PDB file of C-alpha atoms and ligand atoms in Angstrom:
ATOM      1  CA  MET A 245      -6.104 -21.518  64.415  1.00  0.00           C
ATOM      2  CA  LYS A 246      -8.533 -20.967  61.543  1.00  0.00           C
ATOM      3  CA  LYS A 247      -7.480 -18.386  58.952  1.00  0.00           C
ATOM      4  CA  LEU A 248      -9.739 -15.342  58.692  1.00  0.00           C
ATOM      5  CA  ILE A 249      -9.393 -12.705  55.984  1.00  0.00           C
ATOM      6  CA  ILE A 250     -10.967  -9.240  55.999  1.00  0.00           C
ATOM      7  CA  LEU A 251     -11.382  -7.544  52.603  1.00  0.00           C
ATOM      8  CA  SER A 252     -12.126  -3.914  53.471  1.00  0.00           C
ATOM      9  CA  GLY A 253     -12.969  -0.852  51.423  1.00  0.00           C
ATOM     10  CA  ALA A 254     -13.790   2.815  51.941  1.00  0.00           C
ATOM     11  CA  GLY A 255     -17.041   2.058  53.790  1.00  0.00           C
ATOM     12  CA  MET A 256     -14.897   0.650  56.620  1.00  0.00           C
ATOM     13  CA  SER A 257     -13.678   4.206  57.352  1.00  0.00           C
ATOM     14  CA  ALA A 258     -16.935   6.058  56.579  1.00  0.00           C
ATOM     15  CA  GLU A 259     -18.005   6.170  60.250  1.00  0.00           C
ATOM     16  CA  SER A 260     -14.640   7.694  61.114  1.00  0.00           C
ATOM     17  CA  GLY A 261     -15.657  10.617  58.925  1.00  0.00           C
ATOM     18  CA  ILE A 262     -13.670   9.732  55.791  1.00  0.00           C
ATOM     19  CA  LEU A 263     -15.627  10.032  52.531  1.00  0.00           C
ATOM     20  CA  THR A 264     -16.076   6.936  50.388  1.00  0.00           C
ATOM     21  CA  PHE A 265     -15.476   7.209  46.648  1.00  0.00           C
ATOM     22  CA  ARG A 266     -18.740   6.259  44.941  1.00  0.00           C
ATOM     23  CA  ASP A 267     -21.467   7.006  47.453  1.00  0.00           C
ATOM     24  CA  MET A 268     -23.606  10.116  47.020  1.00  0.00           C
ATOM     25  CA  GLY A 269     -21.310  13.051  47.761  1.00  0.00           C
ATOM     26  CA  GLY A 270     -18.294  10.771  47.620  1.00  0.00           C
ATOM     27  CA  LEU A 271     -14.795  11.763  46.621  1.00  0.00           C
ATOM     28  CA  TRP A 272     -15.268  10.967  42.944  1.00  0.00           C
ATOM     29  CA  GLU A 273     -18.290  13.271  42.868  1.00  0.00           C
ATOM     30  CA  GLN A 274     -16.084  16.139  44.003  1.00  0.00           C
ATOM     31  CA  TYR A 275     -12.931  15.381  42.033  1.00  0.00           C
ATOM     32  CA  ASN A 276     -12.252  14.044  38.561  1.00  0.00           C
ATOM     33  CA  ILE A 277     -10.205  10.835  38.983  1.00  0.00           C
ATOM     34  CA  GLU A 278      -8.206  11.700  35.842  1.00  0.00           C
ATOM     35  CA  GLU A 279      -7.174  15.024  37.373  1.00  0.00           C
ATOM     36  CA  VAL A 280      -5.916  13.788  40.742  1.00  0.00           C
ATOM     37  CA  ALA A 281      -5.308  10.025  40.796  1.00  0.00           C
ATOM     38  CA  SER A 282      -3.361   8.949  37.702  1.00  0.00           C
ATOM     39  CA  PRO A 283       0.220   9.179  36.354  1.00  0.00           C
ATOM     40  CA  ILE A 284      -1.040  11.541  33.622  1.00  0.00           C
ATOM     41  CA  ALA A 285      -2.514  13.834  36.286  1.00  0.00           C
ATOM     42  CA  TRP A 286       0.861  13.822  38.055  1.00  0.00           C
ATOM     43  CA  GLN A 287       2.682  14.815  34.882  1.00  0.00           C
ATOM     44  CA  ARG A 288       0.054  17.432  33.956  1.00  0.00           C
ATOM     45  CA  ASP A 289      -0.457  19.161  37.322  1.00  0.00           C
ATOM     46  CA  PRO A 290       1.611  17.731  40.197  1.00  0.00           C
ATOM     47  CA  GLN A 291       0.533  20.549  42.534  1.00  0.00           C
ATOM     48  CA  LEU A 292      -3.162  19.637  42.115  1.00  0.00           C
ATOM     49  CA  VAL A 293      -2.333  15.984  42.842  1.00  0.00           C
ATOM     50  CA  LEU A 294      -0.246  16.941  45.891  1.00  0.00           C
ATOM     51  CA  ASP A 295      -3.086  19.179  47.165  1.00  0.00           C
ATOM     52  CA  PHE A 296      -5.621  16.336  46.782  1.00  0.00           C
ATOM     53  CA  TYR A 297      -3.542  13.919  48.842  1.00  0.00           C
ATOM     54  CA  ASN A 298      -2.393  16.603  51.316  1.00  0.00           C
ATOM     55  CA  GLN A 299      -6.032  17.390  52.155  1.00  0.00           C
ATOM     56  CA  ARG A 300      -6.780  13.660  52.675  1.00  0.00           C
ATOM     57  CA  ARG A 301      -3.609  13.202  54.771  1.00  0.00           C
ATOM     58  CA  LYS A 302      -4.497  16.268  56.883  1.00  0.00           C
ATOM     59  CA  GLN A 303      -7.984  14.851  57.548  1.00  0.00           C
ATOM     60  CA  LEU A 304      -6.597  11.379  58.331  1.00  0.00           C
ATOM     61  CA  MET A 305      -4.445  12.901  61.086  1.00  0.00           C
ATOM     62  CA  GLU A 306      -7.614  14.415  62.619  1.00  0.00           C
ATOM     63  CA  VAL A 307      -9.898  11.314  62.660  1.00  0.00           C
ATOM     64  CA  GLU A 308      -9.943   8.117  64.720  1.00  0.00           C
ATOM     65  CA  PRO A 309     -10.621   4.416  64.077  1.00  0.00           C
ATOM     66  CA  ASN A 310     -14.298   3.464  64.588  1.00  0.00           C
ATOM     67  CA  GLU A 311     -16.040   0.570  66.396  1.00  0.00           C
ATOM     68  CA  GLY A 312     -15.712  -1.539  63.259  1.00  0.00           C
ATOM     69  CA  HIS A 313     -11.912  -1.241  63.224  1.00  0.00           C
ATOM     70  CA  LEU A 314     -11.821  -2.060  66.950  1.00  0.00           C
ATOM     71  CA  ALA A 315     -14.120  -5.097  66.522  1.00  0.00           C
ATOM     72  CA  LEU A 316     -11.696  -6.601  63.993  1.00  0.00           C
ATOM     73  CA  VAL A 317      -8.846  -6.415  66.500  1.00  0.00           C
ATOM     74  CA  LYS A 318     -10.823  -8.678  68.862  1.00  0.00           C
ATOM     75  CA  LEU A 319     -10.852 -11.423  66.189  1.00  0.00           C
ATOM     76  CA  GLU A 320      -7.096 -11.798  66.577  1.00  0.00           C
ATOM     77  CA  HIS A 321      -7.591 -13.666  69.868  1.00  0.00           C
ATOM     78  CA  LYS A 322      -9.450 -16.499  68.122  1.00  0.00           C
ATOM     79  CA  TYR A 323      -8.272 -16.498  64.524  1.00  0.00           C
ATOM     80  CA  ASP A 324      -5.169 -16.105  62.396  1.00  0.00           C
ATOM     81  CA  VAL A 325      -6.362 -12.738  61.002  1.00  0.00           C
ATOM     82  CA  GLN A 326      -5.082 -11.000  57.869  1.00  0.00           C
ATOM     83  CA  ILE A 327      -6.575  -7.695  56.775  1.00  0.00           C
ATOM     84  CA  ILE A 328      -6.401  -6.971  53.044  1.00  0.00           C
ATOM     85  CA  THR A 329      -7.580  -3.425  52.485  1.00  0.00           C
ATOM     86  CA  GLN A 330      -8.165  -1.195  49.466  1.00  0.00           C
ATOM     87  CA  ASN A 331      -7.988   1.747  51.864  1.00  0.00           C
ATOM     88  CA  VAL A 332      -4.925   3.951  52.030  1.00  0.00           C
ATOM     89  CA  ASP A 333      -5.713   5.206  55.536  1.00  0.00           C
ATOM     90  CA  ASN A 334      -3.931   3.767  58.581  1.00  0.00           C
ATOM     91  CA  LEU A 335      -7.042   3.300  60.752  1.00  0.00           C
ATOM     92  CA  HIS A 336      -6.798  -0.517  60.871  1.00  0.00           C
ATOM     93  CA  GLU A 337      -3.244  -0.184  62.205  1.00  0.00           C
ATOM     94  CA  ARG A 338      -4.152   2.606  64.634  1.00  0.00           C
ATOM     95  CA  ALA A 339      -7.023   0.462  65.978  1.00  0.00           C
ATOM     96  CA  GLY A 340      -4.469  -2.259  66.778  1.00  0.00           C
ATOM     97  CA  SER A 341      -4.741  -4.723  63.876  1.00  0.00           C
ATOM     98  CA  SER A 342      -1.348  -6.388  63.487  1.00  0.00           C
ATOM     99  CA  THR A 343      -1.451  -7.736  59.912  1.00  0.00           C
ATOM    100  CA  VAL A 344      -2.635  -5.201  57.344  1.00  0.00           C
ATOM    101  CA  LEU A 345      -1.913  -5.489  53.620  1.00  0.00           C
ATOM    102  CA  HIS A 346      -2.616  -2.346  51.577  1.00  0.00           C
ATOM    103  CA  LEU A 347      -3.512  -3.163  47.963  1.00  0.00           C
ATOM    104  CA  HIS A 348      -3.689   0.479  46.832  1.00  0.00           C
ATOM    105  CA  GLY A 349      -0.857   2.021  48.852  1.00  0.00           C
ATOM    106  CA  GLU A 350      -0.685   4.119  52.009  1.00  0.00           C
ATOM    107  CA  LEU A 351      -1.574   7.797  52.448  1.00  0.00           C
ATOM    108  CA  MET A 352       1.052   8.423  55.168  1.00  0.00           C
ATOM    109  CA  LYS A 353       3.806   7.100  52.898  1.00  0.00           C
ATOM    110  CA  VAL A 354       5.520   8.822  49.983  1.00  0.00           C
ATOM    111  CA  ARG A 355       8.216   7.617  47.564  1.00  0.00           C
ATOM    112  CA  SER A 356      10.682   8.738  44.949  1.00  0.00           C
ATOM    113  CA  GLU A 357       8.899   9.314  41.649  1.00  0.00           C
ATOM    114  CA  ASN A 358      11.886   7.605  40.070  1.00  0.00           C
ATOM    115  CA  ASN A 359      12.267   4.556  42.338  1.00  0.00           C
ATOM    116  CA  GLU A 360       9.188   2.963  43.892  1.00  0.00           C
ATOM    117  CA  SER A 361      11.251   1.107  46.484  1.00  0.00           C
ATOM    118  CA  LEU A 362      12.469   4.379  48.029  1.00  0.00           C
ATOM    119  CA  VAL A 363       9.499   4.754  50.420  1.00  0.00           C
ATOM    120  CA  HIS A 364       9.384   7.268  53.257  1.00  0.00           C
ATOM    121  CA  GLU A 365       6.852   7.462  56.155  1.00  0.00           C
ATOM    122  CA  MET A 366       5.481  10.990  56.729  1.00  0.00           C
ATOM    123  CA  ASP A 367       4.986  12.452  60.219  1.00  0.00           C
ATOM    124  CA  HIS A 368       3.241  15.579  58.937  1.00  0.00           C
ATOM    125  CA  TRP A 369       0.501  16.082  56.319  1.00  0.00           C
ATOM    126  CA  GLU A 370       1.988  18.402  53.715  1.00  0.00           C
ATOM    127  CA  LEU A 371       4.079  17.124  50.815  1.00  0.00           C
ATOM    128  CA  MET A 372       5.435  19.959  48.693  1.00  0.00           C
ATOM    129  CA  LEU A 373       6.843  20.306  45.209  1.00  0.00           C
ATOM    130  CA  GLY A 374      10.587  20.327  45.807  1.00  0.00           C
ATOM    131  CA  ASP A 375      10.454  17.709  48.605  1.00  0.00           C
ATOM    132  CA  LYS A 376      12.981  15.171  47.379  1.00  0.00           C
ATOM    133  CA  ALA A 377      13.682  11.496  48.042  1.00  0.00           C
ATOM    134  CA  ASP A 378      17.193  10.288  48.921  1.00  0.00           C
ATOM    135  CA  ASP A 379      17.846   9.802  45.193  1.00  0.00           C
ATOM    136  CA  GLY A 380      17.194  13.489  44.560  1.00  0.00           C
ATOM    137  CA  HIS A 381      13.897  12.922  42.751  1.00  0.00           C
ATOM    138  CA  GLN A 382      10.562  14.496  43.712  1.00  0.00           C
ATOM    139  CA  LEU A 383       8.594  12.619  46.351  1.00  0.00           C
ATOM    140  CA  ARG A 384       5.111  11.430  45.223  1.00  0.00           C
ATOM    141  CA  PRO A 385       2.242   9.779  47.126  1.00  0.00           C
ATOM    142  CA  HIS A 386       2.845   6.050  47.769  1.00  0.00           C
ATOM    143  CA  ILE A 387      -0.556   5.309  46.218  1.00  0.00           C
ATOM    144  CA  VAL A 388      -1.530   2.964  43.361  1.00  0.00           C
ATOM    145  CA  TRP A 389      -3.001   5.374  40.814  1.00  0.00           C
ATOM    146  CA  PHE A 390      -5.492   4.369  38.141  1.00  0.00           C
ATOM    147  CA  GLY A 391      -3.569   2.721  35.334  1.00  0.00           C
ATOM    148  CA  GLU A 392      -0.737   1.587  37.617  1.00  0.00           C
ATOM    149  CA  ALA A 393       0.060  -2.008  38.606  1.00  0.00           C
ATOM    150  CA  VAL A 394      -1.247  -3.463  41.911  1.00  0.00           C
ATOM    151  CA  PRO A 395       1.824  -5.475  42.990  1.00  0.00           C
ATOM    152  CA  MET A 396       0.329  -6.551  46.324  1.00  0.00           C
ATOM    153  CA  ILE A 397      -2.436  -8.528  44.581  1.00  0.00           C
ATOM    154  CA  GLU A 398       0.069 -11.370  44.085  1.00  0.00           C
ATOM    155  CA  VAL A 399       0.577 -11.505  47.849  1.00  0.00           C
ATOM    156  CA  ALA A 400      -3.167 -11.243  48.565  1.00  0.00           C
ATOM    157  CA  ILE A 401      -4.368 -14.082  46.305  1.00  0.00           C
ATOM    158  CA  PRO A 402      -2.710 -16.988  48.182  1.00  0.00           C
ATOM    159  CA  LEU A 403      -3.945 -15.521  51.489  1.00  0.00           C
ATOM    160  CA  VAL A 404      -7.555 -15.614  50.185  1.00  0.00           C
ATOM    161  CA  GLN A 405      -7.068 -19.130  48.784  1.00  0.00           C
ATOM    162  CA  GLU A 406      -6.122 -20.418  52.256  1.00  0.00           C
ATOM    163  CA  ALA A 407      -8.841 -18.552  54.204  1.00  0.00           C
ATOM    164  CA  ASP A 408     -11.486 -20.482  56.171  1.00  0.00           C
ATOM    165  CA  ILE A 409     -13.561 -17.322  56.771  1.00  0.00           C
ATOM    166  CA  ILE A 410     -13.694 -14.189  54.593  1.00  0.00           C
ATOM    167  CA  ILE A 411     -15.416 -10.979  55.673  1.00  0.00           C
ATOM    168  CA  ILE A 412     -15.909  -8.382  52.924  1.00  0.00           C
ATOM    169  CA  VAL A 413     -16.767  -4.994  54.409  1.00  0.00           C
ATOM    170  CA  GLY A 414     -17.394  -1.536  52.986  1.00  0.00           C
ATOM    171  CA  THR A 415     -16.497  -1.992  49.345  1.00  0.00           C
ATOM    172  CA  SER A 416     -18.622  -1.626  46.211  1.00  0.00           C
ATOM    173  CA  MET A 417     -16.515  -4.343  44.580  1.00  0.00           C
ATOM    174  CA  GLN A 418     -16.192  -2.259  41.411  1.00  0.00           C
ATOM    175  CA  VAL A 419     -12.422  -1.885  41.172  1.00  0.00           C
ATOM    176  CA  TYR A 420     -10.218  -4.679  39.828  1.00  0.00           C
ATOM    177  CA  PRO A 421      -8.097  -6.604  40.557  1.00  0.00           C
ATOM    178  CA  ALA A 422      -9.184  -6.111  44.220  1.00  0.00           C
ATOM    179  CA  ALA A 423     -12.782  -7.080  43.406  1.00  0.00           C
ATOM    180  CA  SER A 424     -11.602 -10.386  41.884  1.00  0.00           C
ATOM    181  CA  LEU A 425     -10.081 -11.599  45.161  1.00  0.00           C
ATOM    182  CA  ILE A 426     -13.325 -13.184  46.371  1.00  0.00           C
ATOM    183  CA  SER A 427     -13.282 -15.528  43.377  1.00  0.00           C
ATOM    184  CA  TYR A 428     -10.151 -17.175  44.833  1.00  0.00           C
ATOM    185  CA  SER A 429     -11.945 -18.324  47.990  1.00  0.00           C
ATOM    186  CA  LYS A 430     -11.959 -22.079  48.608  1.00  0.00           C
ATOM    187  CA  PRO A 431     -15.310 -23.839  48.110  1.00  0.00           C
ATOM    188  CA  ASP A 432     -15.919 -24.474  51.832  1.00  0.00           C
ATOM    189  CA  ALA A 433     -14.928 -20.984  53.038  1.00  0.00           C
ATOM    190  CA  GLN A 434     -17.542 -19.047  55.044  1.00  0.00           C
ATOM    191  CA  LEU A 435     -18.180 -15.737  53.232  1.00  0.00           C
ATOM    192  CA  TYR A 436     -19.765 -12.631  54.771  1.00  0.00           C
ATOM    193  CA  TYR A 437     -20.463  -9.248  53.132  1.00  0.00           C
ATOM    194  CA  ILE A 438     -21.153  -6.281  55.407  1.00  0.00           C
ATOM    195  CA  ASP A 439     -22.420  -3.184  53.613  1.00  0.00           C
ATOM    196  CA  PRO A 440     -25.624  -1.105  53.866  1.00  0.00           C
ATOM    197  CA  ASN A 441     -26.242  -2.153  50.245  1.00  0.00           C
ATOM    198  CA  ALA A 442     -24.913  -5.723  50.610  1.00  0.00           C
ATOM    199  CA  ASP A 443     -27.933  -7.522  49.164  1.00  0.00           C
ATOM    200  CA  ALA A 444     -27.344  -5.769  45.830  1.00  0.00           C
ATOM    201  CA  PHE A 445     -24.377  -8.112  45.384  1.00  0.00           C
ATOM    202  CA  ASN A 446     -25.591 -11.693  45.023  1.00  0.00           C
ATOM    203  CA  TYR A 447     -22.463 -13.845  45.174  1.00  0.00           C
ATOM    204  CA  PRO A 448     -23.174 -17.559  45.696  1.00  0.00           C
ATOM    205  CA  ASN A 449     -22.913 -18.724  49.372  1.00  0.00           C
ATOM    206  CA  LEU A 450     -22.184 -15.171  50.544  1.00  0.00           C
ATOM    207  CA  LYS A 451     -24.029 -14.185  53.728  1.00  0.00           C
ATOM    208  CA  CYS A 452     -25.139 -10.573  53.182  1.00  0.00           C
ATOM    209  CA  ILE A 453     -25.401  -8.315  56.239  1.00  0.00           C
ATOM    210  CA  ASN A 454     -27.097  -5.032  55.346  1.00  0.00           C
ATOM    211  CA  GLN A 455     -25.445  -2.999  58.067  1.00  0.00           C
ATOM    212  CA  LYS A 456     -22.836  -0.290  58.472  1.00  0.00           C
ATOM    213  CA  ALA A 457     -19.363  -1.537  59.362  1.00  0.00           C
ATOM    214  CA  SER A 458     -19.381  -0.669  63.070  1.00  0.00           C
ATOM    215  CA  LYS A 459     -22.723  -2.364  63.855  1.00  0.00           C
ATOM    216  CA  GLY A 460     -22.323  -5.204  61.367  1.00  0.00           C
ATOM    217  CA  LEU A 461     -18.802  -6.111  62.480  1.00  0.00           C
ATOM    218  CA  THR A 462     -19.538  -5.749  66.204  1.00  0.00           C
ATOM    219  CA  GLU A 463     -22.433  -8.229  65.847  1.00  0.00           C
ATOM    220  CA  LEU A 464     -20.567 -10.629  63.536  1.00  0.00           C
ATOM    221  CA  VAL A 465     -17.484 -10.713  65.772  1.00  0.00           C
ATOM    222  CA  LYS A 466     -19.703 -11.697  68.741  1.00  0.00           C
ATOM    223  CA  MET A 467     -21.094 -14.561  66.643  1.00  0.00           C
ATOM    224  CA  LEU A 468     -17.766 -15.879  65.308  1.00  0.00           C
TER     225      LEU A 468
HETATM  226  N1  APR B 594     -20.258   0.882  56.553  1.00  0.00           N
HETATM  227  C1  APR B 594     -20.040  -0.071  55.615  1.00  0.00           C
HETATM  228  N2  APR B 594     -20.100   0.155  54.294  1.00  0.00           N
HETATM  229  C2  APR B 594     -20.409   1.416  53.910  1.00  0.00           C
HETATM  230  C3  APR B 594     -20.657   2.462  54.831  1.00  0.00           C
HETATM  231  C4  APR B 594     -20.565   2.147  56.207  1.00  0.00           C
HETATM  232  N3  APR B 594     -20.786   3.081  57.160  1.00  0.00           N
HETATM  233  N4  APR B 594     -20.936   3.599  54.115  1.00  0.00           N
HETATM  234  C5  APR B 594     -20.861   3.247  52.801  1.00  0.00           C
HETATM  235  N5  APR B 594     -20.548   1.952  52.680  1.00  0.00           N
HETATM  236  C6  APR B 594     -20.337   1.148  51.471  1.00  0.00           C
HETATM  237  C7  APR B 594     -21.076   1.630  50.238  1.00  0.00           C
HETATM  238  O1  APR B 594     -22.382   1.055  50.195  1.00  0.00           O
HETATM  239  C8  APR B 594     -20.186   1.079  49.132  1.00  0.00           C
HETATM  240  O2  APR B 594     -20.563  -0.246  48.777  1.00  0.00           O
HETATM  241  O3  APR B 594     -18.966   1.259  51.159  1.00  0.00           O
HETATM  242  C9  APR B 594     -18.790   1.042  49.763  1.00  0.00           C
HETATM  243  C10 APR B 594     -17.861   2.120  49.253  1.00  0.00           C
HETATM  244  O4  APR B 594     -17.618   1.845  47.879  1.00  0.00           O
HETATM  245  P1  APR B 594     -16.548   2.758  47.110  1.00  0.00           P
HETATM  246  O5  APR B 594     -16.807   4.192  47.449  1.00  0.00           O
HETATM  247  O6  APR B 594     -16.577   2.308  45.680  1.00  0.00           O
HETATM  248  O7  APR B 594     -15.165   2.382  47.775  1.00  0.00           O
HETATM  249  P2  APR B 594     -14.248   1.127  47.464  1.00  0.00           P
HETATM  250  O8  APR B 594     -15.063  -0.055  47.074  1.00  0.00           O
HETATM  251  O9  APR B 594     -13.332   0.987  48.626  1.00  0.00           O
HETATM  252  O10 APR B 594     -13.409   1.651  46.186  1.00  0.00           O
HETATM  253  C11 APR B 594     -12.373   0.787  45.733  1.00  0.00           C
HETATM  254  O11 APR B 594     -11.721   2.466  44.144  1.00  0.00           O
HETATM  255  O12 APR B 594     -11.376   4.690  43.784  1.00  0.00           O
HETATM  256  C12 APR B 594     -10.731   3.490  43.997  1.00  0.00           C
HETATM  257  O13 APR B 594      -8.625   3.182  44.933  1.00  0.00           O
HETATM  258  C13 APR B 594      -9.928   3.568  45.255  1.00  0.00           C
HETATM  259  O14 APR B 594      -9.614   1.842  46.917  1.00  0.00           O
HETATM  260  C14 APR B 594     -10.585   2.539  46.149  1.00  0.00           C
HETATM  261  C15 APR B 594     -11.265   1.607  45.160  1.00  0.00           C
END
């Protein structure tokens, strides 16, 4: 089976009702990254950070995967599919995708602030100050904050290097190292970029599809 990689970003979940980060009215227009998504923010005001992620976790439990997520599941019948997502939501998994790698962490997971391997899956949305991990330390969001390492990039690079087809969908390609992944594609890989603003990104031999994820992926999956 040919290997097919999906590189997805926040635009993948936009039609499920989840705000992107850098679009008009996006999350970073409403919140200051330095106040809610960095280790310094966590030290300075952990309650504000917890509230930011609690609100996003609460919303995630109220939304559903969209047609784009469901279209990707269909690819698994024909291809060896690996999703590599910058998203921290679990909509790819809830749609039925079986191989999802989260570069920036997972919203429904939390971990000891003292031991990043002590990870715990949440079944409710609210994480409180005083909620402790098994090691007795405060639980924090299992999210890669700005300024923190992206350990999963080392797993993602070889997957991209082996891919025959790569579909980039719903990402502004502004955040590294995630945005560098496409540069590891092999010369004869077929590259697609689905995004309403796709043509703003002129990567050599990249087929730009100026569509939203649900329509763009539904049509591309039919073609592949
Ligand atoms: N379908 C497809 N793409 C869409 C849609 C849609 N319905 N709506 C918006 N988009 C596109 C936008 O045009 C934009 O290119 O999704 C992209 C969203 O870009 P960002 O908001 O920058 O999100 P992303 O690229 O995922 O951000 C990367 O930055 O803040 C960090 O850790 C955070 O993982 C995130 C990373």
